Amino acid sequence: MTGKGEFSEQELLTEIAGGNQRAFKVIYDSYYRKIFSYALKYVKSETDAEEIIQEVFLKLWLRDPNSLPIGNLDGYFQVLVRNRSIDVLRRKVLENHVDLDVAVNWQEAHNHTEELIILKDTKKVLDEGIKLLTPQQRQVYKLCHQDGLKYEEAAKELNLSVSTVHSHMKLALKFLREYLKQHTDIAALLVIFKLLP
């Protein structure tokens, strides 16, 4: 097995399902640059794009041989890259302290109507999610994420241990990430991503 041209994609996928590393390398070499471009289009970061495509190829390698066959490999990769990119963007939205109030005000001042609507909708969704946090998770999220306090400062403010504050923050971010996943789409995330530092 020396190149993709000698075998159909279905033959290569069958070989990969059987653990053939050479077949996997043929697909990897054939699609790497293309799906790297897909990922980069979404996340605008080579580091994040690299992480995404490694996960995508790993998913292909670990795919259950008994699952439905892949009809269109290019389409399969596009879907995986898009979904993983959305996850990365959500993580960045939550972990990079995006101030949606400031973002909305900026969009209003610059009359970016479509983006303003998306931002307002997203802020509403995030605010709804924050209300669903437990009281302590909500306090920790507000102090650390919205007010910018360090974990040590929030721990002192709330009379909690630093590890407890860290745990509450981790759970809050996990919940909000899932909440955003269920209630926002790629358009909202791409608009917000433009505002990240």
XYZ file of C-alpha atoms in Angstrom:
197
model
C 0.000 0.000 0.000
C 1.818 3.073 -1.230
C -0.758 5.719 -2.097
C -4.411 6.690 -2.148
C -4.599 6.476 -5.941
C -4.116 2.714 -5.880
C -7.113 2.123 -3.610
C -10.621 3.507 -3.259
C -11.468 5.398 -0.088
C -13.834 2.619 0.924
C -11.026 0.078 0.602
C -8.776 2.287 2.706
C -11.486 2.746 5.350
C -12.015 -1.006 5.471
C -8.286 -1.465 6.014
C -8.272 1.204 8.745
C -11.158 -0.545 10.504
C -8.950 -3.624 10.560
C -6.107 -1.686 12.161
C -3.994 -1.112 9.048
C -1.673 1.767 9.942
C -0.448 2.232 6.382
C -3.997 2.801 5.157
C -4.495 5.299 7.953
C -1.328 7.160 6.959
C -2.515 7.364 3.347
C -5.767 9.015 4.465
C -3.899 11.217 6.939
C -1.463 12.460 4.316
C -4.244 12.992 1.777
C -6.569 14.984 4.023
C -4.331 16.671 6.594
C -3.911 20.031 4.844
C -7.524 20.161 3.719
C -9.104 19.581 7.113
C -6.484 21.775 8.779
C -7.851 24.565 6.565
C -11.413 23.684 7.611
C -10.493 23.978 11.276
C -8.444 27.149 10.829
C -11.392 28.815 9.108
C -13.402 28.399 12.296
C -10.940 28.823 15.158
C -8.375 31.213 13.604
C -5.586 29.579 15.596
C -3.064 27.111 14.199
C -2.586 25.564 17.640
C -6.314 24.989 18.094
C -6.675 23.771 14.505
C -3.881 21.252 15.046
C -5.529 20.001 18.221
C -8.835 19.625 16.404
C -7.498 17.637 13.458
C -5.531 15.311 15.733
C -8.766 14.544 17.576
C -10.607 14.080 14.282
C -8.034 11.605 12.976
C -7.991 9.813 16.324
C -11.770 9.458 16.111
C -11.404 7.941 12.642
C -8.758 5.493 13.885
C -10.840 4.437 16.902
C -14.099 4.230 14.962
C -16.188 1.140 15.643
C -15.798 -1.230 12.658
C -19.454 -2.214 13.090
C -20.802 1.336 12.788
C -22.449 2.575 9.599
C -19.994 2.989 6.708
C -18.708 6.452 5.834
C -20.234 7.343 2.485
C -18.318 10.572 1.933
C -15.037 10.918 3.802
C -14.636 14.605 2.997
C -18.125 15.318 4.328
C -17.429 13.157 7.379
C -14.320 15.189 8.187
C -16.147 18.479 7.647
C -18.853 17.530 10.141
C -16.329 16.368 12.752
C -14.191 19.485 12.335
C -17.192 21.790 12.536
C -18.544 20.131 15.686
C -15.173 20.104 17.417
C -14.529 23.717 16.383
C -17.809 24.754 17.967
C -16.717 23.060 21.211
C -13.412 24.950 21.117
C -15.164 28.269 20.477
C -17.558 27.681 23.382
C -14.624 26.949 25.665
C -12.925 30.169 24.583
C -16.073 32.197 25.132
C -16.290 30.966 28.722
C -12.598 30.931 29.583
C -11.510 34.228 28.026
C -13.881 36.437 30.015
C -15.788 37.837 27.047
C -17.828 40.773 28.352
C -21.052 40.544 26.383
C -22.323 43.846 27.801
C -19.304 45.650 26.370
C -19.654 43.731 23.114
C -23.319 44.685 22.753
C -22.559 48.346 23.475
C -19.764 48.334 20.883
C -22.003 46.786 18.257
C -24.733 49.349 18.997
C -22.249 52.196 18.608
C -21.038 50.818 15.280
C -24.484 49.861 13.984
C -23.609 46.240 13.191
C -27.258 45.178 13.225
C -27.017 41.441 12.457
C -24.127 40.851 14.853
C -25.886 42.945 17.511
C -28.980 40.738 17.321
C -26.839 37.597 17.627
C -24.900 39.025 20.584
C -28.041 40.087 22.432
C -29.572 36.647 21.925
C -26.379 34.965 23.119
C -26.118 37.206 26.175
C -29.709 36.344 27.024
C -28.942 32.623 26.759
C -25.814 32.949 28.907
C -27.678 34.977 31.553
C -30.367 32.297 31.649
C -27.702 29.638 32.125
C -26.049 31.583 34.951
C -29.390 31.743 36.789
C -29.544 27.939 36.692
C -26.214 27.508 38.497
C -26.220 26.578 42.174
C -25.944 29.639 44.466
C -22.263 29.020 45.235
C -21.378 28.258 41.625
C -23.105 31.496 40.620
C -21.196 33.483 43.267
C -17.864 31.999 42.231
C -18.583 32.527 38.531
C -19.517 36.168 39.132
C -16.451 36.925 41.246
C -13.892 35.049 39.151
C -15.285 35.340 35.656
C -17.281 38.561 35.602
C -15.411 40.579 38.253
C -11.990 39.156 37.402
C -10.965 38.043 40.902
C -8.310 35.379 41.313
C -9.341 32.123 42.956
C -7.455 33.094 46.121
C -9.298 36.416 46.315
C -12.683 34.801 45.699
C -11.934 32.154 48.335
C -11.208 34.866 50.898
C -14.329 36.805 49.897
C -16.565 33.735 50.229
C -14.722 32.172 53.167
C -14.039 29.020 51.162
C -10.910 27.046 50.353
C -9.182 27.757 47.053
C -9.799 24.162 45.953
C -13.529 24.558 46.633
C -13.639 27.757 44.580
C -11.773 25.995 41.776
C -14.227 23.084 41.907
C -17.265 25.386 41.792
C -15.786 27.303 38.857
C -15.019 24.099 36.970
C -18.579 22.835 37.431
C -20.054 26.218 36.494
C -18.053 26.382 33.268
C -18.953 22.804 32.398
C -22.643 23.506 32.886
C -22.577 26.784 30.953
C -20.629 25.180 28.119
C -23.322 22.517 27.768
C -26.068 25.118 28.104
C -24.562 27.213 25.320
C -24.170 24.066 23.244
C -27.900 23.433 23.449
C -29.041 27.016 22.946
C -26.609 28.735 20.543
C -25.336 28.083 17.040
C -22.106 28.555 15.116
C -23.079 32.061 13.939
C -23.260 33.331 17.510
C -19.981 31.716 18.470
C -18.146 33.099 15.463
C -19.357 36.624 16.235
C -18.277 36.324 19.865
C -14.965 34.773 18.869
C -14.099 37.979 16.998
C -14.216 39.766 20.358
C -11.767 37.478 22.135
C -8.314 38.845 22.999
